[in-house]
C-alpha atoms as a PDB file:
ATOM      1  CA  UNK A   1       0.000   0.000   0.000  1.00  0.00           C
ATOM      2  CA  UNK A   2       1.686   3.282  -1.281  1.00  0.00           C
ATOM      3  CA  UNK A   3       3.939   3.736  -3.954  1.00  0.00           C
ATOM      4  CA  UNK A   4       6.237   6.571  -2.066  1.00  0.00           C
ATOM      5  CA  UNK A   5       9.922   5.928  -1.596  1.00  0.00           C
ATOM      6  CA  UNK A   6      10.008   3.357   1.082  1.00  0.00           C
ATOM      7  CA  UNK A   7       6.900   1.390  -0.604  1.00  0.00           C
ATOM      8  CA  UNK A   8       8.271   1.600  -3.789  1.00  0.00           C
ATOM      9  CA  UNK A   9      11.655  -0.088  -2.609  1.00  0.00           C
ATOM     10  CA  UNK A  10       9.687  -2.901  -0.974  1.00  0.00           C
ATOM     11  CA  UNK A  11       8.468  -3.560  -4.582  1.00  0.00           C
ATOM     12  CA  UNK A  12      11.693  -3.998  -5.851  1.00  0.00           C
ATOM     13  CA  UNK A  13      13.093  -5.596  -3.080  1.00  0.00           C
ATOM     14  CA  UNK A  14       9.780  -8.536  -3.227  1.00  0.00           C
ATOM     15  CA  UNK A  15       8.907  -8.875  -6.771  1.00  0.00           C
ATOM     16  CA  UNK A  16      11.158 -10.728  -7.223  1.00  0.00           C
ATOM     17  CA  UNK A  17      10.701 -13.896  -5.059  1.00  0.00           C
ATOM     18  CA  UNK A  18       6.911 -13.517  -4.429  1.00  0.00           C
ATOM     19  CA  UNK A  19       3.527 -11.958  -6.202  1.00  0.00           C
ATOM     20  CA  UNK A  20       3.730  -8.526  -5.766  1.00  0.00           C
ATOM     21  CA  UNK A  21       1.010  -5.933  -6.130  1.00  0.00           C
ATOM     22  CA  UNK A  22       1.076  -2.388  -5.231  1.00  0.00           C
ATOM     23  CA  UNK A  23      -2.267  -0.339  -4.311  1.00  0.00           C
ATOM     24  CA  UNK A  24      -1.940   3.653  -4.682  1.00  0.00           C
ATOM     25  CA  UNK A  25      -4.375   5.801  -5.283  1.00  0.00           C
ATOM     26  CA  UNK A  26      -2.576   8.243  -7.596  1.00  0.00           C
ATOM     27  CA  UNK A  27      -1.750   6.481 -10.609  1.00  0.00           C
ATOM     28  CA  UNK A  28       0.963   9.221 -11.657  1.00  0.00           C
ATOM     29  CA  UNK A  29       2.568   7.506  -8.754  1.00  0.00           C
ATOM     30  CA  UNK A  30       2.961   3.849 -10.882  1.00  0.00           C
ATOM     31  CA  UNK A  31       5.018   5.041 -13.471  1.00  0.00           C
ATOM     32  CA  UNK A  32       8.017   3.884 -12.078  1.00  0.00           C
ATOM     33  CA  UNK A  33       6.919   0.550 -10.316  1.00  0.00           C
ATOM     34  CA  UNK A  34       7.811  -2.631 -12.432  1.00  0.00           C
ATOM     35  CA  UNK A  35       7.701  -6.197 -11.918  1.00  0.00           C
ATOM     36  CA  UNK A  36       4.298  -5.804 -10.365  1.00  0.00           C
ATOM     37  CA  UNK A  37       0.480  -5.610 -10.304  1.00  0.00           C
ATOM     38  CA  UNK A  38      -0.550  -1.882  -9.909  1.00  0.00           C
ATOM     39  CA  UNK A  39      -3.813  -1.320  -8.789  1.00  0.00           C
ATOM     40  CA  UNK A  40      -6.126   2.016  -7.875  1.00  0.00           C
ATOM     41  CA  UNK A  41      -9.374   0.047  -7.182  1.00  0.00           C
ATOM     42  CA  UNK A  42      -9.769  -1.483  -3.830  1.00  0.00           C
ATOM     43  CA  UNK A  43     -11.933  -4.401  -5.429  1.00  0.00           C
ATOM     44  CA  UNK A  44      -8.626  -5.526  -7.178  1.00  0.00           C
ATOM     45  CA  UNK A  45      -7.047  -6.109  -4.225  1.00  0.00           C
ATOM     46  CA  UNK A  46      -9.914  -8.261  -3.442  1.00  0.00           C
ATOM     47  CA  UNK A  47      -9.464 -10.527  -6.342  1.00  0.00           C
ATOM     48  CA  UNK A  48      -5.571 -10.358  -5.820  1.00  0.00           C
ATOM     49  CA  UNK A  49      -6.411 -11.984  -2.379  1.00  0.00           C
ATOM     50  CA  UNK A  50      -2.879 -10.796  -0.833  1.00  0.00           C
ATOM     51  CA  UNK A  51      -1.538 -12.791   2.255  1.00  0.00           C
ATOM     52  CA  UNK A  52       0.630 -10.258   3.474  1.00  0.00           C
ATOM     53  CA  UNK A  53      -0.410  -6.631   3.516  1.00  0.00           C
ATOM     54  CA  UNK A  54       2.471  -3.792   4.067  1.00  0.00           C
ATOM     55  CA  UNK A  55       1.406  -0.710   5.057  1.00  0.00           C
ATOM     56  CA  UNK A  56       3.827   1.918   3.307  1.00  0.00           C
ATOM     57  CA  UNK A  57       1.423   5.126   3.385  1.00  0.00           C
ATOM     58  CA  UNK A  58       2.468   8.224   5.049  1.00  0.00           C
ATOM     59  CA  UNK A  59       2.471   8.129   8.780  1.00  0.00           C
ATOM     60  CA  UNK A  60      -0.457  10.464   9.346  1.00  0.00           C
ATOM     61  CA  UNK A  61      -2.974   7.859   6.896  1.00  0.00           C
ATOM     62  CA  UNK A  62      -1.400   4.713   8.234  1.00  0.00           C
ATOM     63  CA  UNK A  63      -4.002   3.578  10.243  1.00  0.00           C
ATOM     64  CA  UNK A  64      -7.071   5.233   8.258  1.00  0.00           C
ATOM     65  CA  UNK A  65      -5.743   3.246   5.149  1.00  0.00           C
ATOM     66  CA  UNK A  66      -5.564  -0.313   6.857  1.00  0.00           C
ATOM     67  CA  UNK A  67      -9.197   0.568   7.641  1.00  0.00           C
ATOM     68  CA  UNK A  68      -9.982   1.267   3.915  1.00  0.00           C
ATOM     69  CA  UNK A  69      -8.513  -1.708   2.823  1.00  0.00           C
ATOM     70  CA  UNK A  70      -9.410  -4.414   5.325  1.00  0.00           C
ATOM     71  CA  UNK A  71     -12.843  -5.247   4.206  1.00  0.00           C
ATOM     72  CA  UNK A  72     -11.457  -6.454   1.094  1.00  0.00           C
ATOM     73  CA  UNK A  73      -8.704  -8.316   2.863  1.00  0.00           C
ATOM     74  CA  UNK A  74      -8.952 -12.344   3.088  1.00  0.00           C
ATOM     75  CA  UNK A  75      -9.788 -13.182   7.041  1.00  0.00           C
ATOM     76  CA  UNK A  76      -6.100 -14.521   7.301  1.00  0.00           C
ATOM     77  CA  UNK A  77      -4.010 -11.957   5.741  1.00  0.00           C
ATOM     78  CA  UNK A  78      -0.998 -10.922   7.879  1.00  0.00           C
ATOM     79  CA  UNK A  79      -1.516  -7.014   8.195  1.00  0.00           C
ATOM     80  CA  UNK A  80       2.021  -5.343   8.743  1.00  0.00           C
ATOM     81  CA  UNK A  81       3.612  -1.712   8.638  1.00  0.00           C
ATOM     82  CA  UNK A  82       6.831  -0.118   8.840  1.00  0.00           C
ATOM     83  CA  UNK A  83       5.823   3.017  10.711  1.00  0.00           C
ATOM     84  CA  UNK A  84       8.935   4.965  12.087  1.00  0.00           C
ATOM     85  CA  UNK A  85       5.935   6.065  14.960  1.00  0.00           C
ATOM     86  CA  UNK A  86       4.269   3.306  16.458  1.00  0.00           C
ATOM     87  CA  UNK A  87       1.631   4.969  18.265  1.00  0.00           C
ATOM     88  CA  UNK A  88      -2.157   3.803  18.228  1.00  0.00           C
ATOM     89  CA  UNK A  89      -0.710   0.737  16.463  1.00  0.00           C
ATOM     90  CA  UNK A  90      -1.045  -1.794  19.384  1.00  0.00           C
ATOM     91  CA  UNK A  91      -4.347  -1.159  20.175  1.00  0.00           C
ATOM     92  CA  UNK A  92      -5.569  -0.797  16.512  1.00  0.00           C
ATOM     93  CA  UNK A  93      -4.288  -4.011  15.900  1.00  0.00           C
ATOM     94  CA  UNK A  94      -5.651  -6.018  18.989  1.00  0.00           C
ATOM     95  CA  UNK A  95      -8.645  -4.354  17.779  1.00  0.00           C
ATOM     96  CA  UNK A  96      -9.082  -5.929  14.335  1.00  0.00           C
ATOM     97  CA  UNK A  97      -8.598  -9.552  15.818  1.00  0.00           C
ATOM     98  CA  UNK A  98      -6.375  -9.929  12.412  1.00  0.00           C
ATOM     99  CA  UNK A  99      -3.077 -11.375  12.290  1.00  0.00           C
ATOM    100  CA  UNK A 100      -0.250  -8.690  12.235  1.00  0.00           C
ATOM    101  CA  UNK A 101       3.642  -7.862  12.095  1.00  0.00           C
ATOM    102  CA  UNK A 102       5.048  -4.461  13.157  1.00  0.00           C
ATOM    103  CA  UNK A 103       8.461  -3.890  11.901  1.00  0.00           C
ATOM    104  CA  UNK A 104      10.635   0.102  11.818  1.00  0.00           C
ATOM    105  CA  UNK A 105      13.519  -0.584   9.269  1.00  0.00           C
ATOM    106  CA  UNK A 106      15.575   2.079  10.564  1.00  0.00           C
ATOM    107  CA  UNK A 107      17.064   3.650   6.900  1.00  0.00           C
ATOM    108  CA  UNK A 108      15.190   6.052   4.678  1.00  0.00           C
ATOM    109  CA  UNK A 109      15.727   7.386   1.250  1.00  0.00           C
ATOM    110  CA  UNK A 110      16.787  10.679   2.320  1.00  0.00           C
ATOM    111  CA  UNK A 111      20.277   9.357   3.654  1.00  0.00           C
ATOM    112  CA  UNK A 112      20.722   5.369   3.275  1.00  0.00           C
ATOM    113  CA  UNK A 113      22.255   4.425   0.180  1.00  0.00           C
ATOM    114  CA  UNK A 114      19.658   1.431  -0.551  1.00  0.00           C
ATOM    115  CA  UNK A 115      22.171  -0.577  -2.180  1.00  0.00           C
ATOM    116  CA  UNK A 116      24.488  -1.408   0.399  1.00  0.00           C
ATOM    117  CA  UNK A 117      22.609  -1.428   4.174  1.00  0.00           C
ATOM    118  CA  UNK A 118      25.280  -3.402   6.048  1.00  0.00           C
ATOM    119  CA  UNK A 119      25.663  -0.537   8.641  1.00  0.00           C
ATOM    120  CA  UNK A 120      21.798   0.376   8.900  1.00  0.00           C
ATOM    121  CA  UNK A 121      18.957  -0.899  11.623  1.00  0.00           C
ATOM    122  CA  UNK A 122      15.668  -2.940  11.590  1.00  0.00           C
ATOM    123  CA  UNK A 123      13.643  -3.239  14.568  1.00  0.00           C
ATOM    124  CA  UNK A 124      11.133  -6.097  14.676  1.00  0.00           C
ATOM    125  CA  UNK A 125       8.256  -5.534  17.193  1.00  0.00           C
ATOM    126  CA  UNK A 126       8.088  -8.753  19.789  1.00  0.00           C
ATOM    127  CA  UNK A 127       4.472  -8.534  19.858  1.00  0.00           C
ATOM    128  CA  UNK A 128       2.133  -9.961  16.743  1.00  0.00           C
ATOM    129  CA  UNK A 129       1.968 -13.058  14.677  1.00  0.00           C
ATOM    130  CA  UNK A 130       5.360 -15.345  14.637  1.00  0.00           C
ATOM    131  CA  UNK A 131       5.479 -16.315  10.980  1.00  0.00           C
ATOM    132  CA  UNK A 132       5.037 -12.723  10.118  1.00  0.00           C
ATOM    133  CA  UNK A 133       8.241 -12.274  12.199  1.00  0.00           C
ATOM    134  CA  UNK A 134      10.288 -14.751  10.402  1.00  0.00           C
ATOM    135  CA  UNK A 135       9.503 -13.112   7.074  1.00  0.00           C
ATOM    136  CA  UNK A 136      10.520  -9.523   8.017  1.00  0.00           C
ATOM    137  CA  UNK A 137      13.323 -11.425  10.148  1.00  0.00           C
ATOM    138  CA  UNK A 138      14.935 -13.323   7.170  1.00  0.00           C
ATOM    139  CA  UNK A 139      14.136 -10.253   4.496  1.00  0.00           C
ATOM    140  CA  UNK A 140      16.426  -7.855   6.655  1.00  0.00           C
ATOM    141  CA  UNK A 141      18.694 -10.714   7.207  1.00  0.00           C
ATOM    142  CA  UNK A 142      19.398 -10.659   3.585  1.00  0.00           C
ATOM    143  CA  UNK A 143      19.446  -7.201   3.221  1.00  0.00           C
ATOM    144  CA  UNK A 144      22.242  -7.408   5.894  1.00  0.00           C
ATOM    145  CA  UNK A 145      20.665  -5.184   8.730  1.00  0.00           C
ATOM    146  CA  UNK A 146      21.265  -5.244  11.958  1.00  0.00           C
ATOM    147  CA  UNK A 147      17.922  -6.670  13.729  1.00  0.00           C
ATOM    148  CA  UNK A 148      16.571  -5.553  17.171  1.00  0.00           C
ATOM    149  CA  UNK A 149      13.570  -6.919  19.119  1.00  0.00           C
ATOM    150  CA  UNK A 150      11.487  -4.812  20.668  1.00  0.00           C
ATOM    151  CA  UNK A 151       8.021  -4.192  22.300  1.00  0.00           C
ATOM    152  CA  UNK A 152       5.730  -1.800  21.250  1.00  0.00           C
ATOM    153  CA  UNK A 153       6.649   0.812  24.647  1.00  0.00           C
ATOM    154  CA  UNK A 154      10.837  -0.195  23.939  1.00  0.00           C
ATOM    155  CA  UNK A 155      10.689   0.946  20.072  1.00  0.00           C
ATOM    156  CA  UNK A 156       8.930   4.095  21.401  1.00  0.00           C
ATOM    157  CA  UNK A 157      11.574   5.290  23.763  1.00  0.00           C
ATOM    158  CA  UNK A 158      14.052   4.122  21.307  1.00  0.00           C
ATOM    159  CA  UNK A 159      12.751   6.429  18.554  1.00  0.00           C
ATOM    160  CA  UNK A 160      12.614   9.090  21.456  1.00  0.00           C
ATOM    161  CA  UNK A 161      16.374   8.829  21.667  1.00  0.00           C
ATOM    162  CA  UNK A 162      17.487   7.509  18.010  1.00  0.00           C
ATOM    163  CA  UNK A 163      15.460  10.045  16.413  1.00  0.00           C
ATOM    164  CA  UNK A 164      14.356  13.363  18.573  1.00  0.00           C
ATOM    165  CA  UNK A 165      17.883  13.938  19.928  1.00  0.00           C
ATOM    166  CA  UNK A 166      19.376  14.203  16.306  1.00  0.00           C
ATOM    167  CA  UNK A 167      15.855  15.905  15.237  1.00  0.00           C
ATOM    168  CA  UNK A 168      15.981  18.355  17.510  1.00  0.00           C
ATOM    169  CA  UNK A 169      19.453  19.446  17.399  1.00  0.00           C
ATOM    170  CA  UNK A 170      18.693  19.726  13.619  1.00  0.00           C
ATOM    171  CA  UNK A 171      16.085  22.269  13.976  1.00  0.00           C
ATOM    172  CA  UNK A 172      18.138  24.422  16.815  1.00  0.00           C
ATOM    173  CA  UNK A 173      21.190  24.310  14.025  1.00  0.00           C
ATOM    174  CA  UNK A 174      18.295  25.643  11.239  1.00  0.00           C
ATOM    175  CA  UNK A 175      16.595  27.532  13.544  1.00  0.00           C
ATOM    176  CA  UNK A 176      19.754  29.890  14.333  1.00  0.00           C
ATOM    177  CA  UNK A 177      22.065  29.484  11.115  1.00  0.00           C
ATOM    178  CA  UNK A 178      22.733  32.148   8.540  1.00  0.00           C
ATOM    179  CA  UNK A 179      23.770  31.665   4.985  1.00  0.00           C
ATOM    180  CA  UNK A 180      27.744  31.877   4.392  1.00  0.00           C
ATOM    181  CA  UNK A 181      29.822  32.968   1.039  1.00  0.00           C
ATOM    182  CA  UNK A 182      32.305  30.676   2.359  1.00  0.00           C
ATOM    183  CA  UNK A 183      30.599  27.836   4.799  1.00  0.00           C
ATOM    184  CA  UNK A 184      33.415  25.471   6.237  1.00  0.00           C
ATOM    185  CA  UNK A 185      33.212  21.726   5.549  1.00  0.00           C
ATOM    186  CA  UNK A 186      31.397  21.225   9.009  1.00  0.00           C
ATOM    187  CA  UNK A 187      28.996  23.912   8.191  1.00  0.00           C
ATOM    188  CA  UNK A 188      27.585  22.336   4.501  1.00  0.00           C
ATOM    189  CA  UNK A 189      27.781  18.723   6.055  1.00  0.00           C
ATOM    190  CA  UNK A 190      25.114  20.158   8.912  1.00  0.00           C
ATOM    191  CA  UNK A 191      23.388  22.158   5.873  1.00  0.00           C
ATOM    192  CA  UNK A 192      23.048  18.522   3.996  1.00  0.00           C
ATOM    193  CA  UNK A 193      21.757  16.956   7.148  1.00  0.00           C
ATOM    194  CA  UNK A 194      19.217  19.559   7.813  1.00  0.00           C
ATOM    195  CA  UNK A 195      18.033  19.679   4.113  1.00  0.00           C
ATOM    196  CA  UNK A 196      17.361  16.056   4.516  1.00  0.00           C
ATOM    197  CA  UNK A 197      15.680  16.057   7.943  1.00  0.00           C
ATOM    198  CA  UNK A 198      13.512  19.070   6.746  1.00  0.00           C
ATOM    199  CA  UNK A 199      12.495  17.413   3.809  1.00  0.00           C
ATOM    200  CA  UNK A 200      10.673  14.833   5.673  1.00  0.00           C
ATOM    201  CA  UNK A 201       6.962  14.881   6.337  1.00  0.00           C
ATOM    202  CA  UNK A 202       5.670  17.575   8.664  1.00  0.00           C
ATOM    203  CA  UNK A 203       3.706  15.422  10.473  1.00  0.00           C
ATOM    204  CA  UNK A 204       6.135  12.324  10.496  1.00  0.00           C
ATOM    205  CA  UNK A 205       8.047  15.005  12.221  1.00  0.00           C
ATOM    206  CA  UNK A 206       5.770  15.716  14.613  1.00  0.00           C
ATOM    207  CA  UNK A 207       4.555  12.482  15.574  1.00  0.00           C
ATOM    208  CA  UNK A 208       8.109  11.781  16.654  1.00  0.00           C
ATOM    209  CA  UNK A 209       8.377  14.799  18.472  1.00  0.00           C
ATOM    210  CA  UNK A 210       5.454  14.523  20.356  1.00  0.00           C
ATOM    211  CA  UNK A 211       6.175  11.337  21.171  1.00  0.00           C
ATOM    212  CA  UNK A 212       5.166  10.589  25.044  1.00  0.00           C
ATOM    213  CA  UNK A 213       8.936   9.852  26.244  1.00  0.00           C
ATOM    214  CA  UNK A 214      10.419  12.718  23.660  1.00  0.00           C
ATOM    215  CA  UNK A 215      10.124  15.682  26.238  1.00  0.00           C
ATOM    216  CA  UNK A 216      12.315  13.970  28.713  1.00  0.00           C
ATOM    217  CA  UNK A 217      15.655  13.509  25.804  1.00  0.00           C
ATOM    218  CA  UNK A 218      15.219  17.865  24.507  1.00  0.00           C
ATOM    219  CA  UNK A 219      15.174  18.304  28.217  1.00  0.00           C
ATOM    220  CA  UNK A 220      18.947  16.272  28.749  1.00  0.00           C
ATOM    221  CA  UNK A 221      19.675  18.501  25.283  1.00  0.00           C
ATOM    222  CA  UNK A 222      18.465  22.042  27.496  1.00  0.00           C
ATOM    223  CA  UNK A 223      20.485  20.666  30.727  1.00  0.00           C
ATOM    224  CA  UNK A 224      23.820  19.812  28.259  1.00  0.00           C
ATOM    225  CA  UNK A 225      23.538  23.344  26.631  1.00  0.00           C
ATOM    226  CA  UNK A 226      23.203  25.482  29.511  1.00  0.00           C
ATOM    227  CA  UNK A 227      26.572  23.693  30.909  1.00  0.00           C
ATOM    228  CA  UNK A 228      28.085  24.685  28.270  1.00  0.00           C
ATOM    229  CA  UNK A 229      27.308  28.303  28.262  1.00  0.00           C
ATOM    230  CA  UNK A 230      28.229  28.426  31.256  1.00  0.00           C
ATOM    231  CA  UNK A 231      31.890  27.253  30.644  1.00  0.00           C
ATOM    232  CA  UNK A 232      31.798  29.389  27.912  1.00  0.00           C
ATOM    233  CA  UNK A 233      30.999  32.607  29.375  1.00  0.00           C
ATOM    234  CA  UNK A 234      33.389  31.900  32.030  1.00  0.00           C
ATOM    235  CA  UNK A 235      36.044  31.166  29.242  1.00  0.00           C
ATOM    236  CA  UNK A 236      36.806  28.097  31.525  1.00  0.00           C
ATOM    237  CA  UNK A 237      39.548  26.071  30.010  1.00  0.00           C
ATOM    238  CA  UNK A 238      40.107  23.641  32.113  1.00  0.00           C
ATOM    239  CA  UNK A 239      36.225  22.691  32.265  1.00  0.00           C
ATOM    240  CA  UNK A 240      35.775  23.203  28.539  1.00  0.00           C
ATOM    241  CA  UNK A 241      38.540  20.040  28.604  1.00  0.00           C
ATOM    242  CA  UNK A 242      37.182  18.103  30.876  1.00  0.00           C
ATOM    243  CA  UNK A 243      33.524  18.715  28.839  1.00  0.00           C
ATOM    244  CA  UNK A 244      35.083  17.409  25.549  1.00  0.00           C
ATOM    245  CA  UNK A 245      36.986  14.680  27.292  1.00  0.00           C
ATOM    246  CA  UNK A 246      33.881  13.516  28.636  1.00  0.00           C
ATOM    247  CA  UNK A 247      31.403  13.590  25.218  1.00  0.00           C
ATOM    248  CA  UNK A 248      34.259  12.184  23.336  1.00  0.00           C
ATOM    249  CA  UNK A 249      33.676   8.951  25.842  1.00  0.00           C
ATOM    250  CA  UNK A 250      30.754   9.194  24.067  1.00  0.00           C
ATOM    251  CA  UNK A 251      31.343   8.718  20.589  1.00  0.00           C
ATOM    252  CA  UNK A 252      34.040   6.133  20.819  1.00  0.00           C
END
């Protein structure tokens, strides 16, 4: 479902070794999907009679377009997503009494270079139907992703910190930059990264942000800057050494 970036590379990536059909209401959107059924009509995904659904819509429709589609749906069909924000997804899903899998591969289009993901994430979520598990399980396995099992609650707070702290510190670097003739290398590799995190989907951003254990990661971001100022407008050297000596613990 959705023909965007991410569901267009699950195309690819399954038409291969299984039927594949793609569902997307904009059919300007299907001009570059091959090796595939295309549909625009929810009754042809009714005669397709998928057994594995993947949710690939933007984040704001994910849960309005499972409802669309699932009356059209055979009774077992494995519902899934790959939602970056999980939330509502739990209950939804106990409330369809339908099979499901809930995976986040942790790589977009924006910065992963699709063609070799050796060094990129996939979190599985725990919770759902096994077999669905083992398919998502041995696709990123041959994708070469690293794989983590989580809950539902534990892929929350690890978007909160994965994905807010990074966010955030993006939009303070936007938020207080000005253009330069002659921007250092640091400066246009932060410009790259904030064109690409800016690019994203407003609400995709927001969900994210507003996630419930967010707040508490800007706030070690607020506490962390205001030490720093404060070594800073004392021009204290020998705590502006032991600050870098600590973050660079960090990053090791």
């Amino acid at each position: 479902m959705g023909a965007g970036k991410m569901g267009s590379f699950f195309i690819d990536l399954l038409s291969f070794d299984h039927e594949v059909a793609v569902f997307e209401k904009d059919a300007r959107r299907l001009r570059f999907t091959y090796n595939c059924q295309r549909f625009t009509m929810l009754d042809e995904i009714q005669a397709f009679k998928p057994e594995l659904v993947i949710n690939a819509v933007t984040v704001k429709y994910t849960i309005p377009a499972f409802e669309e589609v699932m009356p059209y749906l055979p009774d077992d069909c494995i519902l899934s997503d790959i939602s970056s924000v999980k939330t509502g997804l739990k209950d939804f899903y106990m409330s369809t009494g339908r099979r499901y899998v809930s995976t986040h591969p942790m790589f977009g289009p924006t910065f992963a270079n699709l063609n070799q993901l050796s060094e990129e994430n996939a979190i599985i979520i725990s919770e759902g139907d096994y077999m669905g598990r083992i398919f998502f399980r041995d696709l990123y396995s041959r994708l070469g992703l690293n794989i983590y099992e989580y809950t539902f609650e534990e892929h929350d707070k690890t978007v909160a910190y994965s994905l807010s702290i990074p966010f955030v510190s993006t939009f303070v670097f936007a938020a207080v930059m000005k253009h330069q003739d002659a921007p250092g290398t640091t400066f246009k590799r932060h410009m790259q990264i904030a064109r690409g995190v800016l690019s994203e989907d407003d609400y995709l951003l927001q969900e994210i942000l507003f996630n419930p254990y967010t707040s508490d990661q800007v706030a070690r971001i607020r506490t962390e800057l205001k030490t720093l100022l404060d070594i800073i407008d004392r021009h204290d050297a020998k705590g502006m050494k032991d600050y870098l000596e600590r973050i660079r613990a960090n990053v090791k």
